[in-house]
Amino acid sequence: MTYESYQEAVKNLNKYAYHYYVLDDPIITDEEYDKLYHKVLAYEEQNPAYIALDSPTQRVGGVALEGFKKAAHLSRMWSLEDLFNSEDLRKWLERVAKQKANVSFYCEPKFDGASLNLIYENGELKQAITRGDGAMGEDITQNAKTIRSIPLRIAYAQRIEIRGEVVIFKDEFEKINLERSRLKESLFANPRNAAAGSLRQLDSRITASRNLVFLPYGLGENELDQSLLSEKMAFIYSLGFKKAPLRTLAKGFDEIEEAYGTMKRERESFEMMLDGMVIKVNEIEAQEEMGYTVKNPRWASAYKFPAVEKITRIKDIVLQVGRSGAVTPVAIVEPTPIEGVVVERASLHNFDEIDRKDIRIGDKVIILRSGDVIPKIVKVLSHDRGEEIRPYIRPTHCPVCGSELLDEGALTKCQNLECSSRVANSIIYFASKACLNIDGLGEKIVESLFEEGLIKSVIDLYALRSDQLLALEGFKEKKTLKLLEAIEQSKHKECWRFVNGLGIEHIGEVGSKSLCQHFGLGFTTATKEELLSIDGFGEEMAESLLEFVRVNAAYIERLSSVMQPKAPEAKAEASENPFKAKTVVLTGSMSEPRGEIKTSLEALGAKVSGSVSKKTDYLIYGEDAGSKYDKAMSLEVPCISEEQMREMMA
Ligand code: IVH
């Protein structure tokens, strides 16, 4: 192969890939493509200095990174205001009309994935940055290059930011989860999480294997001079990007509702998940005049789809035993696809709820799924019930260990502390983010370690050996080492994580923190009076802790000597400052992790609370502030920006 024929071959491969990945309309067979691809590869192996920047061989991913670098967007990435019904739409249109009469609207689907900013310079893909806080994200260029619908080169030389959503098609999502379930890895909750997770892989070969798709939805910094958004988008598509389905121009309320109705009706038939319709003012000049609020453009909004409801049948009602011993019923339903996930279970909350709704095995029901949560049963179609369907009978004994259940009405409990389901779930809880945050120790792995008899309680985690793990299905060298390392790193963590991980009833993250702040690891010897003197500690919490310590003192001692948690440093009385003794709430993304800002504020004597109420002294907002900001405004709580906060701190 000569250099000229190599260049020609690269050009052709890119053309074939464009037809395949962008236009969904292949013009050659896979074999022909592979044959040419291998010729190109062979040439490149002989002539590494001549490898073309946009050669398809550059998309396979390469050396794994240590971590991602932060990178700034050239212009800010915004969020959208959500509209939930016709009334919201009407009001939004009225607001638009007040600022600018007679505009038209560009409507397109709202894709449910992860947003990405692509920066091209001199026609080359220079940088791909995740959304992050809107101002800064992570540089994931190496991963973006593996996505076939992202051109590595475009026929446009000026610097330009092209923004869009990275999605995973529903069928690809099913495949990934099937494989993960085979490997006993935790499943992705939905295609959005799968897309975001795949984009943030340090090993770009994993990203390359996931068949991600990029759908452009707009621009950041650009020198384009078209006066309509629809024209700018047409130009972007002409550069080789994939078109969004169902794009429409609409004039007013009725036309927008019509476009929305069509999209909502057809959403299930699309390859990707849609979670609404985005409405944007089409005239660029009008957009510029209207401008932005703190979080959103005033010229665009997201008209969300309602949660999807489906009819299915209850095949069975099974019981789950949680770490506190609570027994909860779960409905097993006929597998029903809802928005990209096959639903097989629905939550029933508790036995009183089964009675109240008169839910029976065999019943046809309407289930509703919104977001990532396990679907709910909204309604029983009891008119459709055969006579043989009998009422559900509450269990009297634990389905796992067989001991007698304590029935307190809404709450039914297994009281056997050694019940294997309680134990496995308490280990899962111990490893979760809010406790010791042991990466890779999810539900499936804990269950198999438990079933194999390798762990009987949390403390056994610290005695696991690599040969034991290697003998398990799905465990190879790398996974084993990673898990053992993560377990080792859970030692010497903050004391409150250790306490929270014990799973003491009524004592959560906040309780564990104040407990450790006061007593460090000495909490095991605190008296009831001392406990009650802690701000926020009530009778129920104190009783629960004392009882737990009474029963488990030796165990706590043993675990703590293995883990050696870190006791917090003693707090000095804060000197006078604007935040002393004030209750503040943080919202939105800030320039450093919120946890760190919280620590600085607490050091000044502020109480940092999670929710806004009339008692809040200040709401401190970062980029992309959400409903807390709106609530604070409506309660007339003073809202200050992160910058103002820093001035006040200084
Ligand atoms: S426009 C100028 N259009 O939704 C406003 N966003 O809630 C910027 N998204 O961060 C967004 N599909 O990740 C726009 N057709 C679409 C979209 C879309 C999905 C995502 C995007 C953005 C988020 C805002």
XYZ file of C-alpha atoms and ligand atoms in Angstrom:
674
model
C 0.000 0.000 0.000
C 1.322 3.463 -0.892
C 0.734 6.525 1.287
C -1.809 7.800 -1.237
C -3.796 4.568 -1.269
C -3.597 4.494 2.552
C -5.127 7.973 2.729
C -7.789 6.941 0.258
C -8.568 3.839 2.325
C -8.927 5.898 5.534
C -11.248 8.277 3.727
C -13.367 5.391 2.497
C -13.500 3.682 5.892
C -14.728 6.937 7.409
C -17.353 7.262 4.731
C -18.566 3.696 5.359
C -18.606 4.288 9.118
C -20.577 7.513 8.639
C -23.207 5.631 6.647
C -23.314 2.889 9.263
C -23.195 4.822 12.552
C -24.667 8.209 11.668
C -27.095 7.587 8.835
C -28.050 4.055 9.941
C -27.724 3.072 6.312
C -24.689 0.839 5.631
C -23.297 0.839 2.099
C -20.895 -2.126 2.363
C -20.871 -5.444 4.211
C -19.070 -5.938 7.530
C -16.584 -8.310 5.859
C -15.613 -5.764 3.231
C -15.165 -3.151 5.933
C -13.020 -5.469 8.057
C -10.826 -6.386 5.103
C -10.050 -2.766 4.315
C -9.639 -1.953 8.029
C -6.975 -4.637 8.368
C -5.096 -3.344 5.337
C -5.040 0.099 6.947
C -3.908 -1.403 10.234
C -1.084 -3.308 8.521
C 0.112 -0.126 6.791
C 0.073 1.762 10.082
C 2.092 -0.924 11.836
C 4.757 -0.546 9.153
C 4.554 3.256 9.061
C 3.596 4.511 12.534
C 4.784 8.036 11.740
C 2.139 8.382 9.057
C -0.950 7.348 10.996
C -3.816 9.653 10.042
C -5.404 11.483 12.958
C -8.869 10.401 11.865
C -7.984 6.798 11.087
C -10.660 4.446 12.483
C -7.851 2.521 14.229
C -7.566 5.505 16.584
C -10.980 4.721 18.047
C -10.208 1.478 19.851
C -9.056 3.043 23.104
C -5.633 2.839 24.645
C -3.607 3.112 27.813
C -5.664 3.419 30.988
C -5.467 6.755 32.781
C -4.711 7.363 36.464
C -7.557 9.830 36.723
C -9.304 12.523 34.706
C -8.060 16.086 34.514
C -10.467 18.941 35.169
C -11.118 21.126 32.149
C -13.012 24.381 31.653
C -15.781 24.811 29.098
C -15.230 27.782 26.803
C -18.742 28.937 27.596
C -21.032 27.773 30.374
C -23.229 24.672 29.970
C -26.761 25.397 31.161
C -29.634 23.411 32.601
C -33.244 23.630 31.550
C -36.353 24.685 33.403
C -38.782 21.754 33.639
C -42.433 21.964 32.561
C -44.726 19.150 33.714
C -48.118 19.913 32.153
C -50.048 22.157 29.763
C -50.529 24.755 32.460
C -46.750 25.046 32.969
C -46.318 25.331 29.206
C -48.918 28.080 28.951
C -47.259 30.100 31.703
C -43.825 29.617 30.200
C -45.056 30.789 26.798
C -46.636 33.847 28.414
C -43.316 34.717 30.027
C -41.532 34.299 26.687
C -44.119 36.458 24.925
C -43.648 39.252 27.470
C -39.966 39.413 26.673
C -40.201 38.836 22.948
C -43.311 38.724 20.799
C -43.787 36.473 17.793
C -40.974 33.989 18.130
C -41.057 30.424 16.832
C -39.884 27.310 18.636
C -37.472 24.547 17.745
C -38.647 21.316 19.387
C -36.642 18.137 19.692
C -36.520 15.144 22.030
C -34.838 15.415 25.406
C -32.388 12.534 25.401
C -31.740 10.735 28.624
C -28.004 10.302 28.783
C -24.904 12.236 29.800
C -24.103 15.625 28.334
C -20.827 16.216 26.606
C -19.048 19.266 25.193
C -16.836 18.774 22.150
C -14.276 21.416 21.251
C -13.035 21.434 17.656
C -10.137 23.571 16.482
C -8.780 23.697 12.938
C -11.260 20.977 12.101
C -9.842 18.543 14.688
C -11.499 17.208 17.798
C -9.342 18.889 20.461
C -11.121 18.138 23.692
C -14.239 16.413 25.026
C -15.401 17.587 28.441
C -18.229 16.244 30.615
C -20.786 18.748 31.883
C -19.501 18.809 35.481
C -20.803 21.886 37.260
C -21.460 23.685 33.970
C -18.251 25.725 34.144
C -15.738 22.900 34.574
C -15.983 19.229 33.781
C -13.649 16.311 33.263
C -11.502 15.867 30.191
C -12.565 12.555 28.675
C -11.217 13.148 25.164
C -9.656 9.694 24.929
C -13.029 8.083 25.637
C -14.976 10.367 23.301
C -12.713 9.343 20.435
C -14.014 5.786 20.721
C -17.588 6.945 19.991
C -18.222 6.364 16.292
C -20.819 9.096 15.886
C -18.320 11.739 17.076
C -16.317 12.865 14.028
C -12.594 13.116 14.737
C -12.342 15.716 11.960
C -14.897 18.167 10.641
C -14.898 20.378 7.556
C -14.935 23.614 9.551
C -11.790 25.379 10.693
C -12.975 27.904 13.307
C -12.985 27.042 16.972
C -16.412 25.663 17.904
C -18.065 23.953 20.880
C -20.619 21.320 19.877
C -22.801 20.033 22.686
C -24.896 16.953 22.859
C -26.002 13.954 24.815
C -24.189 10.627 24.929
C -26.744 7.830 25.085
C -26.898 4.052 25.123
C -29.612 2.439 23.057
C -32.105 0.334 24.987
C -31.082 -2.991 23.391
C -27.401 -2.336 24.044
C -28.259 -1.523 27.660
C -29.989 -4.894 28.056
C -26.925 -6.636 26.649
C -24.554 -4.857 29.029
C -26.654 -5.690 32.066
C -27.035 -9.315 31.013
C -23.272 -9.609 30.829
C -22.806 -7.813 34.170
C -25.270 -10.098 35.816
C -23.337 -13.100 34.448
C -20.144 -11.662 35.978
C -21.945 -10.969 39.253
C -21.302 -7.246 38.847
C -23.782 -4.627 39.991
C -26.339 -3.725 37.313
C -26.861 -0.266 35.862
C -30.215 1.112 36.989
C -31.017 2.604 33.584
C -29.447 3.529 30.252
C -28.588 7.014 31.536
C -26.401 5.680 34.335
C -24.870 3.194 31.934
C -23.988 5.998 29.504
C -22.547 8.238 32.209
C -20.617 5.337 33.757
C -19.202 4.249 30.403
C -18.077 7.768 29.605
C -16.106 7.994 32.840
C -14.057 4.839 32.416
C -10.353 5.315 33.011
C -9.743 2.478 30.566
C -10.995 3.771 27.210
C -11.151 0.218 25.828
C -14.156 -0.325 28.082
C -15.800 2.821 26.699
C -15.037 1.589 23.180
C -16.822 -1.693 23.890
C -20.070 -0.024 24.971
C -21.496 1.263 21.660
C -22.229 4.769 22.877
C -23.983 7.230 20.590
C -23.585 11.014 20.493
C -26.578 13.183 19.593
C -25.795 16.879 19.231
C -28.339 19.341 20.657
C -26.615 22.695 20.508
C -23.590 24.920 20.548
C -21.384 26.709 23.009
C -18.830 29.177 21.773
C -19.091 29.517 17.996
C -18.634 31.946 15.145
C -21.524 30.666 13.040
C -23.607 33.435 11.546
C -26.906 31.698 10.794
C -29.766 33.641 12.361
C -31.897 30.609 13.278
C -31.110 27.725 15.610
C -32.649 25.316 13.084
C -30.120 26.518 10.501
C -27.215 26.154 12.900
C -28.331 22.619 13.720
C -28.630 21.780 10.020
C -25.051 22.984 9.635
C -23.876 20.784 12.520
C -25.562 17.752 10.970
C -23.855 18.528 7.673
C -20.498 18.171 9.460
C -21.198 14.476 10.025
C -23.193 14.348 13.265
C -26.213 12.177 13.902
C -29.652 13.763 13.542
C -32.179 13.754 16.332
C -35.489 12.153 15.375
C -38.732 14.183 15.408
C -37.328 17.681 15.159
C -40.105 20.198 14.511
C -40.649 23.917 14.292
C -43.743 25.101 16.148
C -45.345 28.502 16.356
C -47.484 28.601 19.496
C -49.166 26.576 22.234
C -51.234 24.272 19.989
C -48.386 23.350 17.685
C -46.062 22.694 20.605
C -48.688 20.478 22.278
C -49.110 18.595 19.025
C -45.372 17.955 18.674
C -45.253 16.902 22.330
C -48.201 14.517 21.861
C -46.522 12.814 18.904
C -43.235 12.439 20.748
C -44.940 11.069 23.859
C -46.908 8.529 21.807
C -43.856 7.362 19.935
C -41.290 7.461 22.731
C -41.329 3.713 23.326
C -40.547 2.931 19.705
C -37.263 4.856 19.773
C -33.945 3.114 20.185
C -32.946 5.535 22.930
C -34.646 6.763 26.077
C -36.427 10.100 25.837
C -37.571 11.870 28.957
C -39.337 14.844 27.448
C -39.290 17.411 24.686
C -36.964 20.402 24.666
C -38.478 23.662 23.424
C -36.090 26.385 22.266
C -36.713 29.815 20.797
C -35.524 29.451 17.212
C -34.408 33.042 16.522
C -30.838 33.505 17.766
C -31.249 37.266 18.164
C -34.288 36.705 20.391
C -32.321 34.135 22.425
C -29.577 36.667 22.993
C -32.030 39.357 24.071
C -33.775 37.048 26.508
C -30.627 35.803 28.168
C -30.309 33.601 31.266
C -31.397 33.273 34.883
C -28.870 31.924 37.422
C -29.450 28.408 36.145
C -31.344 28.357 32.868
C -31.650 30.052 29.539
C -34.941 32.020 29.489
C -35.395 30.926 25.894
C -35.560 27.169 26.447
C -37.399 24.660 28.596
C -37.863 20.903 28.991
C -41.442 19.657 28.738
C -41.155 16.379 30.630
C -42.971 13.147 29.887
C -45.088 11.644 32.658
C -43.886 8.421 34.292
C -44.813 5.417 32.197
C -47.678 3.195 33.345
C -48.124 -0.380 32.160
C -50.493 -3.238 32.871
C -49.020 -6.496 34.108
C -49.931 -9.446 36.335
C -48.687 -10.363 39.785
C -47.128 -13.803 39.541
C -46.094 -14.028 43.153
C -45.490 -12.061 46.304
C -42.083 -12.710 47.862
C -40.613 -11.483 51.126
C -37.392 -9.583 51.734
C -35.664 -9.375 55.083
C -33.727 -6.143 55.541
C -30.765 -5.528 57.838
C -32.975 -4.331 60.671
C -35.084 -7.473 60.326
C -37.995 -5.657 58.673
C -39.833 -8.056 56.385
C -41.232 -6.380 53.288
C -43.356 -7.903 50.546
C -42.326 -7.476 46.907
C -44.519 -8.315 43.936
C -42.994 -10.463 41.207
C -44.733 -9.423 38.017
C -44.793 -10.722 34.478
C -41.687 -9.197 32.826
C -42.809 -5.898 31.331
C -40.579 -3.560 29.354
C -40.911 0.029 30.524
C -38.635 2.654 29.011
C -35.589 0.590 28.398
C -35.726 -1.674 31.445
C -37.553 -4.935 31.848
C -39.529 -4.641 35.061
C -39.942 -7.864 37.023
C -40.538 -6.603 40.551
C -42.744 -3.944 42.049
C -42.695 -2.515 45.526
C -45.593 -3.273 47.873
C -44.258 -1.268 50.885
C -45.868 -3.331 53.676
C -48.597 -5.823 54.522
C -51.103 -3.144 55.505
C -50.801 -1.754 52.004
C -51.588 -5.186 50.526
C -54.724 -5.304 52.679
C -55.734 -1.744 51.908
C -55.431 -2.175 48.150
C -56.630 -5.799 48.370
C -53.747 -6.980 46.235
C -53.805 -10.692 45.389
C -51.486 -13.079 43.566
C -52.769 -13.431 40.010
C -54.209 -9.906 39.886
C -53.834 -7.655 36.890
C -52.317 -4.381 38.053
C -51.158 -1.020 36.722
C -47.533 -0.339 37.561
C -45.755 2.977 37.296
C -42.075 3.578 36.924
C -40.496 6.978 37.375
C -36.787 7.563 37.501
C -34.559 4.907 38.977
C -36.797 3.734 41.761
C -38.390 0.314 41.860
C -41.834 0.530 40.218
C -44.998 1.014 42.263
C -48.364 -0.631 41.937
C -50.844 2.170 41.315
C -54.040 0.235 40.889
C -55.458 -3.274 40.995
C -57.785 -4.099 38.109
C -60.029 -6.146 40.388
C -62.950 -6.295 37.941
C -60.700 -8.533 35.864
C -60.190 -11.055 38.656
C -61.153 -14.747 38.431
C -63.002 -16.302 41.333
C -60.157 -18.639 42.240
C -57.912 -15.727 43.266
C -57.744 -15.807 47.064
C -56.683 -12.998 49.430
C -53.031 -12.844 50.418
C -52.230 -14.248 53.852
C -49.652 -12.470 55.980
C -46.609 -14.542 56.900
C -46.132 -15.569 60.523
C -42.581 -16.869 60.190
C -39.396 -15.491 58.654
C -39.030 -16.784 55.073
C -35.271 -17.021 55.552
C -34.583 -18.415 59.017
C -38.040 -19.647 59.987
C -38.224 -17.849 63.323
C -41.498 -16.313 64.431
C -42.202 -12.780 63.154
C -43.177 -9.820 65.281
C -46.200 -8.185 63.650
C -46.599 -4.500 64.517
C -49.124 -3.683 61.794
C -47.279 -1.588 59.249
C -43.954 -3.111 60.337
C -43.279 -6.849 60.458
C -39.941 -7.955 61.872
C -37.717 -11.005 62.080
C -36.152 -10.816 65.512
C -33.396 -13.335 64.995
C -30.116 -11.372 64.981
C -28.375 -14.236 63.186
C -30.923 -14.523 60.385
C -28.726 -14.838 57.276
C -30.672 -12.275 55.286
C -30.288 -9.698 58.062
C -26.588 -10.417 58.228
C -25.975 -10.228 54.464
C -27.936 -6.992 54.205
C -26.075 -5.443 57.101
C -22.769 -6.213 55.376
C -24.075 -4.646 52.159
C -25.074 -1.590 54.171
C -21.686 -1.458 55.912
C -19.955 -1.334 52.490
C -22.307 1.288 51.022
C -21.379 4.904 50.205
C -22.882 6.386 53.369
C -20.769 4.060 55.528
C -17.356 2.606 54.703
C -17.771 3.132 50.949
C -16.012 -0.055 49.872
C -15.820 0.133 46.106
C -16.812 -3.070 44.329
C -18.432 -4.728 47.342
C -22.016 -4.676 46.090
C -25.048 -6.787 46.765
C -24.206 -9.670 44.446
C -20.651 -10.091 45.694
C -21.642 -9.939 49.356
C -24.312 -12.533 48.688
C -21.935 -14.920 47.005
C -19.246 -14.444 49.698
C -21.913 -15.138 52.246
C -23.295 -18.187 50.451
C -19.798 -19.616 50.115
C -19.389 -19.243 53.865
C -16.433 -16.851 53.480
C -18.011 -14.125 55.582
C -20.414 -14.441 58.468
C -20.134 -10.878 59.683
C -18.467 -7.619 58.741
C -15.302 -8.476 60.610
C -14.654 -11.476 58.330
C -14.164 -9.090 55.407
C -10.830 -8.133 56.907
C -9.611 -11.723 56.896
C -10.446 -12.472 53.235
C -7.568 -13.869 51.187
C -6.982 -13.650 47.454
C -7.019 -17.444 46.951
C -10.522 -17.573 48.458
C -11.776 -14.882 46.087
C -10.050 -16.348 43.037
C -11.960 -19.559 43.586
C -15.273 -17.716 43.095
C -17.053 -17.418 39.772
C -16.356 -14.143 37.982
C -13.256 -13.307 40.032
C -10.038 -12.809 38.120
C -6.726 -11.461 39.349
C -7.532 -7.785 38.759
C -10.976 -7.801 40.349
C -9.658 -9.721 43.369
C -6.801 -7.308 43.971
C -9.088 -4.310 43.578
C -11.590 -5.635 46.082
C -8.975 -6.571 48.694
C -7.404 -3.161 48.299
C -10.765 -1.421 48.710
C -11.425 -3.416 51.886
C -7.992 -2.519 53.248
C -8.639 1.155 52.519
C -11.809 1.107 54.554
C -9.635 0.935 57.650
C -8.642 4.184 59.406
C -11.666 6.020 57.991
C -13.600 8.654 59.927
C -15.117 7.320 63.090
C -18.667 8.362 62.104
C -18.532 6.065 59.066
C -17.667 3.211 61.348
C -20.566 4.047 63.675
C -22.993 4.528 60.786
C -21.853 1.198 59.360
C -22.887 -0.600 62.536
C -26.466 0.011 61.394
C -27.853 0.984 64.797
C -31.555 1.621 64.533
C -32.535 5.353 64.612
C -28.886 6.421 64.285
C -28.054 7.508 60.760
C -25.312 9.612 59.251
C -26.152 12.798 61.143
C -26.541 10.980 64.471
C -23.262 9.116 63.941
C -21.466 12.370 63.195
C -22.645 14.161 66.306
C -21.970 11.101 68.403
C -18.360 10.926 67.215
C -17.923 14.676 67.450
C -18.753 14.425 71.155
C -17.268 11.144 72.227
C -15.059 9.856 69.414
C -14.801 6.105 69.877
C -15.672 6.560 73.544
C -19.368 6.530 72.622
C -19.641 3.004 73.993
C -19.291 4.279 77.547
C -21.534 7.357 77.269
C -24.424 7.521 79.736
C -27.997 8.288 78.795
C -27.759 11.818 80.230
C -24.623 12.490 78.231
C -26.279 11.213 75.067
C -29.379 13.329 75.593
C -27.233 16.422 75.994
C -26.173 16.135 72.325
C -28.055 18.517 70.082
C -30.588 16.529 68.072
C -30.327 13.342 70.167
C -33.718 12.214 71.436
C -34.931 9.524 73.795
C -35.436 6.953 71.021
C -31.903 7.373 69.665
C -30.298 7.208 73.097
C -32.237 4.065 74.052
C -31.432 2.381 70.780
C -27.717 3.125 71.087
C -27.500 1.960 74.713
C -29.273 -1.272 73.868
C -27.024 -1.895 70.867
C -23.880 -1.278 72.903
C -25.129 -3.510 75.717
C -25.597 -6.450 73.353
C -22.647 -5.842 71.038
C -19.891 -4.266 73.177
C -17.374 -7.045 72.552
C -18.064 -7.042 68.822
C -17.650 -3.249 68.540
C -14.373 -3.517 70.401
C -13.052 -6.248 68.083
C -14.131 -4.515 64.897
C -12.720 -1.212 66.017
C -9.357 -2.736 66.841
C -9.173 -4.230 63.335
C -10.323 -1.054 61.600
C -8.882 1.630 63.847
C -11.255 4.405 62.816
C -10.045 7.995 63.052
C -11.447 10.069 65.891
C -12.391 13.649 64.952
C -10.281 16.547 66.135
C -11.733 18.499 69.016
C -13.703 21.550 67.916
C -12.562 24.894 69.252
C -15.175 27.544 69.933
C -15.536 29.625 66.745
C -14.666 33.320 66.941
C -17.219 35.972 65.893
C -18.143 35.793 62.189
C -21.264 36.174 60.021
C -21.927 32.424 59.977
C -21.539 31.701 63.681
C -24.656 29.938 65.023
C -26.445 30.390 61.710
C -28.346 27.652 59.927
C -27.317 27.446 56.298
C -28.260 25.250 53.362
C -25.990 24.544 50.385
C -27.304 23.917 46.898
C -25.966 23.595 43.366
C -22.433 22.789 42.265
C -19.667 24.734 43.907
C -16.063 25.310 42.956
C -14.910 22.687 45.464
C -16.707 19.606 46.813
C -19.710 20.589 48.943
C -18.417 18.386 51.779
C -15.347 20.612 52.084
C -17.387 23.805 52.086
C -19.585 22.258 54.742
C -16.543 21.541 56.899
C -15.297 25.144 56.553
C -18.720 26.506 57.506
C -18.989 24.161 60.464
C -15.574 25.298 61.635
C -17.033 28.826 61.714
C -19.812 27.565 63.958
C -22.562 27.286 61.325
C -25.065 24.470 61.267
C -25.318 23.075 57.762
C -28.735 21.629 57.118
C -30.008 19.585 54.195
C -33.344 21.258 53.667
C -34.685 24.792 53.459
C -37.237 25.994 55.999
C -38.304 29.295 57.540
C -35.548 28.786 60.103
C -32.815 28.792 57.464
C -30.615 31.883 57.813
C -28.904 31.647 54.434
C -29.200 29.607 51.302
C -25.813 29.433 49.609
C -26.071 28.546 45.960
C -23.626 27.333 43.334
C -24.105 26.729 39.648
C -27.179 24.886 38.532
C -29.080 25.398 41.794
C -32.350 23.464 41.893
C -35.573 23.302 43.866
C -33.952 24.370 47.152
C -33.179 27.707 45.570
C -36.782 28.119 44.454
C -38.045 27.177 47.908
C -35.691 29.635 49.608
C -36.886 32.390 47.288
C -40.510 31.631 48.081
C -39.806 31.626 51.843
C -37.809 34.833 51.456
C -34.719 33.224 52.920
C -31.664 35.340 51.997
C -29.857 33.648 49.081
C -26.154 34.281 48.636
C -23.827 33.015 45.938
C -20.709 30.982 46.651
C -18.668 34.079 45.861
C -20.573 36.212 48.382
C -20.127 33.446 50.936
C -16.379 33.537 50.423
C -16.328 37.315 50.852
C -18.278 36.973 54.089
C -15.947 34.243 55.299
C -12.937 36.438 54.664
S -30.449 22.033 25.520
C -29.336 25.687 26.293
N -31.458 19.939 24.280
O -30.722 18.019 29.376
C -29.826 24.616 27.104
N -30.486 19.601 26.396
O -31.737 19.668 31.563
C -28.924 23.455 27.198
N -30.505 17.277 27.140
O -27.633 19.327 30.351
C -29.564 22.179 27.024
N -31.477 16.428 25.370
O -27.640 17.165 29.012
C -30.845 20.392 25.384
N -32.341 18.193 23.048
C -31.732 18.628 24.138
C -31.362 17.762 25.189
C -30.745 18.297 26.308
C -30.955 16.168 26.548
C -29.896 17.334 28.487
C -28.580 18.062 28.515
C -28.739 19.186 29.506
C -29.937 18.771 30.273
C -30.691 19.996 30.756
